[in-house]
Amino acid sequence: MTLIGMLHHRKDPGTVIKSYAYAIVAKAEGADFVYFSPNCVNFITKRIKGYVYEKGDWEERTVPFPDVIYNAGSPEKLAKAKSVIQKLKETIPFTTHSIGNKWNVAERLKEGKEFASYLIPTKTIKSSNDILHFMNAFRDVIVKPIDGRKGQGIYFIQMDGSEYVVNKDSTDIQYSRAQLASFFDPLLKLNTFIIQPYICSKTKAGLAYDFRLHVQKDGDGKWGITTIYPRVAPEGTIVTNINNGGYTNYLDPFLKQEFSKEEAFNIKRKLEHFSLSLARHLDDLQMREYQEVIDEIGVDVGLDQDQKIWIYEVNWRPGCPPAFYLEMDVVKNTIHYAIYLAKNQDKIKKKIQEKKKKELNINKIPIVAITGSAGKTTTKAFVSSIFKTRMNIFESKDYWNTTEHTKKHADEIDSTHEAIVLEYGMAYPGVITEHCGIIQPNMSIVTNIGMAHIGNFDGDIRGIAHAKSELIHGMKQDGVLFMNADDENSGYLETEKFQGKIITTGIRKTADYRAYDVAYAESGMTFKLVLHNDEHQFFIPIFGEHHVYNALNAIAIADYLGFSPLEIKSGLLFRKPPRRMTIYQLKESMTMIDDTVHSHPQAVIAAIDVLKNIAKGRKIAILGQMRELGDLRDEQYKKVGEYLAEQSIDLIITYGYRADAIGAGAIGASFPEESVKHFLDKDKMHEYLQEILQEKDTILIKGASKTNMFDTVAFLDTTYALK
C-alpha cells in the first residue's frame, strides 16, 4: 500500500483544514496517509514522527519514510528547512514543484516561445517614472506586487486628461503627476511591483471578468481539466478574486449569457485546448530546465475584444475552486497522481532525460545587424527591448560595434539565444564585410547615410553609402533589409542585386511603416502608425524626431516577426543608451540635455531641434568639436551655426580647436555676436557658465566623444544638483 506524506510547515494538522480532506480521500482510495513537518524527520532511522487520522482524530505516530510526498506548506516558511527538504527529495518523489512567481513564469514562457504571444507585456517597476512612461504608451494599466496572492495590492490606473485615477478596493482617487509619484515611490521601496497594460474584459453589464483554468494530472500521469469557471468583479473594481468580493459562475451559463451560441461553443473549446496545451508546455519546460515534473496549475486568463486569450497569471499552488464538489475533485486528483508518482519513478526519470535542450540552429533564428551614420545604438536598444518581451536574446553591449567586439560576440552566443541583435560600426571600407564574415545576419537595418567619418572617404557621401552597402552584400541574400525612405543619401545604397525583401520606414515619404502625428510629450515622443489596417499610438521615452525613426526600424522588424502591438509598445519603453538625450533636472528649474556620445552634423541638428522643442526659458547650446569631417569641416560647422541662428537659440557656446567656426556661421546668419562664446579651456568655460546661467535655462551639451564634453555635464550636475 502506498504511503503518502503531507509535508507542511505547521506542526499541528488540526490547524490545516485541508489535511482532513486529504487524509480521508487517501484512505478511500486505498492509500495510507501521514502528516508531518520538517523537524519530525529522522534520516538515521529513515522514519518520520507524524500524525495519522484515525476515527475522527489525529494520532501521533512514527512511520517509515513515505513513498511519495505531497508538498503542501508555504514555500517561504519551508525555506527555513531547505536542507531537510533537499535531502528528502534525493530519495523520495515530491508533488507540487514550484514554477516561480509571476515574473519567473513569464520568463519561462518567453524562453519556451510557444506561448510567449499570450503573455501581457510586463515590466518590473523601479520608480514611479516607469509607471508614467507605461501610461504614456497604454493609458490604462495594472500595477500589482510580484508575489501577490488572492488579488491583494492591485491598482488600476487610468489617465483622465492630465490627471491619473487610481482604483484600489473599489475606490477611485485622482492624483496629479507629482501626487502619483509621491503615492507610489514609498510603496516601491517596500515591495517589488510589476506593471501591465489593462486588457478590457467586461460583461454586457460592464463588470470586469476573467477565467480560472484549473488543470491537474490524474492517476495515469496525464493532464486533465479539473474545472474552468469565470470570475466576475464587483462593480467599481477590476479585481475578480473571490476574496475581494468577486463572484463566480458556471462556465456554460456564463458563456451563453455573454456570447452568441457559436461564440460560446468556440470560446469553451478554445479555453479547454489552451488549458491542456499550456500545462503540457510548462511541464516540458520544468523537465528540461529543472529535471522535475509539475502536476497542478491554475491559470487566470482574459479575453480581449477580439476574443484573443491573454495570460494574467499562472499559479503553481492554485486555491481550490469555490464549490465543495470541485474541491473534492482537486483532492482526488492529487491523491491519484501521488500514487501514480510513487509507482512510476523509472518511467518519469526516463521521460525527463528525453527532454534535452535543442541545439541552436543559427540559420533559423533572427540575426539582426544594424549600421548607419546615426541611430545605430538607439535602434539596437529598441529592437532588443521589444525582442525581450518574448525571447531570450543576445545583444551587443551599448557601444560595442567594432570587428573585435563582433569576434567576442561570436564566442558568447550559445544555444539558449533565440535572437541575436548586433551593431556593426565602420570608419573605413571593408570593415562591415569583415563583420559579416564573423557573424552573417539574415535581417539588416541601415538607419541612414550621413556625414560621420566622411573625412575618411574623400568627402564623398557616395563612398560612405558604398561602405554601408557591404552589409547588404554580406548578409543572407534571401533575408530582410530595412531602409529609411526619407533619407535621400540612402538612395546611394547598392540594393540592385539583393534577392531578399526590402522594407521601408519613414515619416515624410510613402513607406511600408510610416509614422504620422509625431509630437513631443512630457517625457518623450508620441506618434501614430497603422499596423494591419488598425491605427495605433506609440510612445518612446526619449526626445527627438530622429529617435522616432529609430523606433520605426524596431517596430517594422518586430511586426515582421509577428510581435503584437502590445508587445511592441511595451518594448519601446526601453533602457535608453547612456548619454543619449539624457535629461537632468537642475535647481532653479534649469534643464540639462546630455547628448555627449558622438557628434556629426546630422546629430547636432537633431539635438538642436530637441533643445528648441523642450525649452521653457532661454535656450543654450554648448557644442564641442565634430571629428572626421575632413575638408568638409568648416563648411559643415558653418551650416550648423546657420541652423542655430534659424532656430532662435539664445546663447551659443563652443569648445575645442576650430569649433569657433560654428559661432562664426551663426554670426554670419545675423545671430548677435555678443551671444556667441568660444573656449579652448574647459575650466574657464565652466566659470563662465556659473556667471551667466539663470532660472529656467535649458542647456544642450553635445560634442565628439574624444572632446570629453561629459565633463561639463558632470560639472553642472554637481554644481546645480537639486537638494
Short mmCIF file of N, CA and C in Angstrom, two decimals, residues 73-145:
data_model
loop_
_atom_site.label_atom_id
_atom_site.label_comp_id
_atom_site.label_asym_id
_atom_site.label_seq_id
_atom_site.Cartn_x
_atom_site.Cartn_y
_atom_site.Cartn_z
N GLY A 73 3.09 22.91 2.20
CA GLY A 73 3.30 24.08 3.05
C GLY A 73 3.70 25.33 2.29
N SER A 74 3.86 26.41 3.03
CA SER A 74 4.29 27.68 2.45
C SER A 74 5.75 27.58 2.01
N PRO A 75 6.06 27.89 0.75
CA PRO A 75 7.46 27.82 0.30
C PRO A 75 8.37 28.73 1.12
N GLU A 76 7.86 29.90 1.50
CA GLU A 76 8.68 30.83 2.27
C GLU A 76 9.01 30.27 3.65
N LYS A 77 8.01 29.65 4.31
CA LYS A 77 8.24 29.12 5.65
C LYS A 77 9.00 27.80 5.64
N LEU A 78 8.78 27.01 4.59
CA LEU A 78 9.53 25.76 4.46
C LEU A 78 10.99 26.02 4.08
N ALA A 79 11.28 27.21 3.57
CA ALA A 79 12.65 27.54 3.16
C ALA A 79 13.63 27.45 4.33
N LYS A 80 13.10 27.61 5.55
CA LYS A 80 13.96 27.50 6.74
C LYS A 80 14.51 26.09 6.90
N ALA A 81 13.80 25.12 6.33
CA ALA A 81 14.23 23.72 6.42
C ALA A 81 14.70 23.21 5.06
N LYS A 82 15.33 24.10 4.28
CA LYS A 82 15.72 23.79 2.91
C LYS A 82 16.60 22.54 2.82
N SER A 83 17.56 22.40 3.74
CA SER A 83 18.48 21.26 3.70
C SER A 83 17.75 19.94 3.94
N VAL A 84 16.77 19.96 4.84
CA VAL A 84 15.99 18.75 5.13
C VAL A 84 15.17 18.35 3.90
N ILE A 85 14.51 19.33 3.31
CA ILE A 85 13.66 19.06 2.15
C ILE A 85 14.49 18.56 0.97
N GLN A 86 15.66 19.19 0.76
CA GLN A 86 16.51 18.76 -0.35
C GLN A 86 16.98 17.32 -0.16
N LYS A 87 17.28 16.96 1.06
CA LYS A 87 17.73 15.59 1.36
C LYS A 87 16.59 14.59 1.13
N LEU A 88 15.37 14.98 1.49
CA LEU A 88 14.21 14.12 1.24
C LEU A 88 14.00 13.93 -0.26
N LYS A 89 14.17 15.02 -1.02
CA LYS A 89 13.95 14.95 -2.47
C LYS A 89 14.93 14.01 -3.17
N GLU A 90 16.08 13.78 -2.55
CA GLU A 90 17.08 12.90 -3.16
C GLU A 90 16.64 11.44 -3.18
N THR A 91 15.69 11.09 -2.30
CA THR A 91 15.26 9.68 -2.22
C THR A 91 13.77 9.47 -2.41
N ILE A 92 12.98 10.54 -2.25
CA ILE A 92 11.52 10.40 -2.30
C ILE A 92 10.95 11.36 -3.33
N PRO A 93 10.07 10.90 -4.23
CA PRO A 93 9.45 11.82 -5.20
C PRO A 93 8.50 12.80 -4.53
N PHE A 94 8.52 14.04 -5.00
CA PHE A 94 7.67 15.12 -4.48
C PHE A 94 6.64 15.51 -5.53
N THR A 95 5.45 15.87 -5.08
CA THR A 95 4.48 16.54 -5.94
C THR A 95 4.65 18.05 -5.75
N THR A 96 3.93 18.84 -6.53
CA THR A 96 3.78 20.28 -6.32
C THR A 96 5.13 21.01 -6.32
N HIS A 97 5.84 20.95 -7.44
CA HIS A 97 7.09 21.70 -7.57
C HIS A 97 6.80 23.14 -7.97
N SER A 98 7.58 24.05 -7.44
CA SER A 98 7.40 25.47 -7.74
C SER A 98 7.79 25.79 -9.17
N ILE A 99 6.96 26.61 -9.83
CA ILE A 99 7.36 27.15 -11.13
C ILE A 99 7.65 28.64 -11.01
N GLY A 100 7.74 29.14 -9.77
CA GLY A 100 8.17 30.51 -9.54
C GLY A 100 7.02 31.50 -9.42
N ASN A 101 7.40 32.77 -9.22
CA ASN A 101 6.39 33.83 -9.10
C ASN A 101 5.94 34.31 -10.48
N LYS A 102 5.12 35.35 -10.50
CA LYS A 102 4.56 35.85 -11.77
C LYS A 102 5.65 36.16 -12.78
N TRP A 103 6.71 36.79 -12.31
CA TRP A 103 7.79 37.19 -13.21
C TRP A 103 8.54 35.97 -13.73
N ASN A 104 8.86 35.02 -12.85
CA ASN A 104 9.59 33.83 -13.27
C ASN A 104 8.81 33.03 -14.30
N VAL A 105 7.50 32.89 -14.08
CA VAL A 105 6.68 32.11 -15.03
C VAL A 105 6.68 32.80 -16.39
N ALA A 106 6.54 34.12 -16.39
CA ALA A 106 6.55 34.85 -17.66
C ALA A 106 7.88 34.65 -18.39
N GLU A 107 8.99 34.69 -17.64
CA GLU A 107 10.29 34.50 -18.26
C GLU A 107 10.42 33.09 -18.83
N ARG A 108 9.89 32.10 -18.13
CA ARG A 108 9.94 30.73 -18.65
C ARG A 108 9.15 30.61 -19.95
N LEU A 109 7.99 31.23 -19.98
CA LEU A 109 7.16 31.13 -21.17
C LEU A 109 7.80 31.87 -22.34
N LYS A 110 8.50 32.94 -22.05
CA LYS A 110 9.24 33.63 -23.12
C LYS A 110 10.30 32.70 -23.70
N GLU A 111 11.03 32.03 -22.80
CA GLU A 111 12.08 31.13 -23.24
C GLU A 111 11.49 29.96 -24.03
N GLY A 112 10.33 29.47 -23.58
CA GLY A 112 9.69 28.36 -24.27
C GLY A 112 9.12 28.76 -25.61
N LYS A 113 8.86 30.06 -25.77
CA LYS A 113 8.49 30.67 -27.05
C LYS A 113 7.06 30.36 -27.51
N GLU A 114 6.62 29.10 -27.39
CA GLU A 114 5.34 28.68 -27.96
C GLU A 114 4.17 29.51 -27.43
N PHE A 115 4.22 29.89 -26.14
CA PHE A 115 3.10 30.62 -25.54
C PHE A 115 3.45 32.07 -25.23
N ALA A 116 4.61 32.52 -25.74
CA ALA A 116 5.04 33.89 -25.44
C ALA A 116 4.05 34.93 -25.95
N SER A 117 3.38 34.64 -27.07
CA SER A 117 2.46 35.63 -27.65
C SER A 117 1.19 35.81 -26.83
N TYR A 118 0.95 34.94 -25.84
CA TYR A 118 -0.23 35.07 -24.98
C TYR A 118 0.08 35.90 -23.72
N LEU A 119 1.33 36.25 -23.54
CA LEU A 119 1.72 36.99 -22.33
C LEU A 119 1.41 38.47 -22.48
N ILE A 120 0.84 39.06 -21.45
CA ILE A 120 0.65 40.51 -21.43
C ILE A 120 2.01 41.15 -21.18
N PRO A 121 2.40 42.17 -21.96
CA PRO A 121 3.68 42.84 -21.71
C PRO A 121 3.79 43.27 -20.25
N THR A 122 4.87 42.90 -19.62
CA THR A 122 5.03 43.10 -18.18
C THR A 122 6.43 43.63 -17.89
N LYS A 123 6.52 44.61 -17.01
CA LYS A 123 7.82 45.14 -16.58
C LYS A 123 7.84 45.27 -15.07
N THR A 124 9.01 45.05 -14.50
CA THR A 124 9.17 45.36 -13.07
C THR A 124 9.35 46.87 -12.95
N ILE A 125 8.83 47.43 -11.88
CA ILE A 125 8.84 48.88 -11.70
C ILE A 125 9.99 49.26 -10.77
N LYS A 126 10.84 50.16 -11.23
CA LYS A 126 11.94 50.64 -10.40
C LYS A 126 11.60 51.97 -9.74
N SER A 127 10.82 52.80 -10.43
CA SER A 127 10.42 54.09 -9.86
C SER A 127 9.09 54.49 -10.47
N SER A 128 8.50 55.54 -9.92
CA SER A 128 7.21 56.00 -10.43
C SER A 128 7.32 56.47 -11.88
N ASN A 129 8.52 56.85 -12.32
CA ASN A 129 8.71 57.24 -13.72
C ASN A 129 8.36 56.10 -14.67
N ASP A 130 8.65 54.86 -14.24
CA ASP A 130 8.31 53.69 -15.07
C ASP A 130 6.79 53.60 -15.27
N ILE A 131 6.03 53.93 -14.22
CA ILE A 131 4.57 53.92 -14.32
C ILE A 131 4.11 54.99 -15.31
N LEU A 132 4.68 56.18 -15.20
CA LEU A 132 4.28 57.28 -16.07
C LEU A 132 4.60 56.97 -17.54
N HIS A 133 5.78 56.39 -17.79
CA HIS A 133 6.14 56.02 -19.17
C HIS A 133 5.19 54.96 -19.71
N PHE A 134 4.88 53.97 -18.87
CA PHE A 134 3.98 52.90 -19.30
C PHE A 134 2.61 53.46 -19.62
N MET A 135 2.16 54.43 -18.85
CA MET A 135 0.85 55.02 -19.08
C MET A 135 0.85 55.88 -20.35
N ASN A 136 1.98 56.49 -20.67
CA ASN A 136 2.06 57.22 -21.93
C ASN A 136 1.88 56.28 -23.11
N ALA A 137 2.31 55.03 -22.94
CA ALA A 137 2.19 54.04 -24.01
C ALA A 137 0.82 53.39 -24.04
N PHE A 138 0.22 53.14 -22.87
CA PHE A 138 -1.01 52.32 -22.82
C PHE A 138 -2.23 53.01 -22.21
N ARG A 139 -2.01 54.09 -21.46
CA ARG A 139 -3.07 54.88 -20.82
C ARG A 139 -3.74 54.16 -19.65
N ASP A 140 -4.25 52.94 -19.82
CA ASP A 140 -4.86 52.19 -18.73
C ASP A 140 -3.94 51.04 -18.35
N VAL A 141 -3.53 50.98 -17.06
CA VAL A 141 -2.55 49.97 -16.66
C VAL A 141 -2.93 49.33 -15.33
N ILE A 142 -2.32 48.18 -15.08
CA ILE A 142 -2.47 47.46 -13.81
C ILE A 142 -1.11 47.43 -13.12
N VAL A 143 -1.08 47.76 -11.84
CA VAL A 143 0.14 47.65 -11.02
C VAL A 143 -0.16 46.67 -9.91
N LYS A 144 0.72 45.65 -9.74
CA LYS A 144 0.48 44.66 -8.69
C LYS A 144 1.79 44.11 -8.17
N PRO A 145 1.80 43.61 -6.92
CA PRO A 145 3.03 43.05 -6.35
C PRO A 145 3.45 41.78 -7.08
#
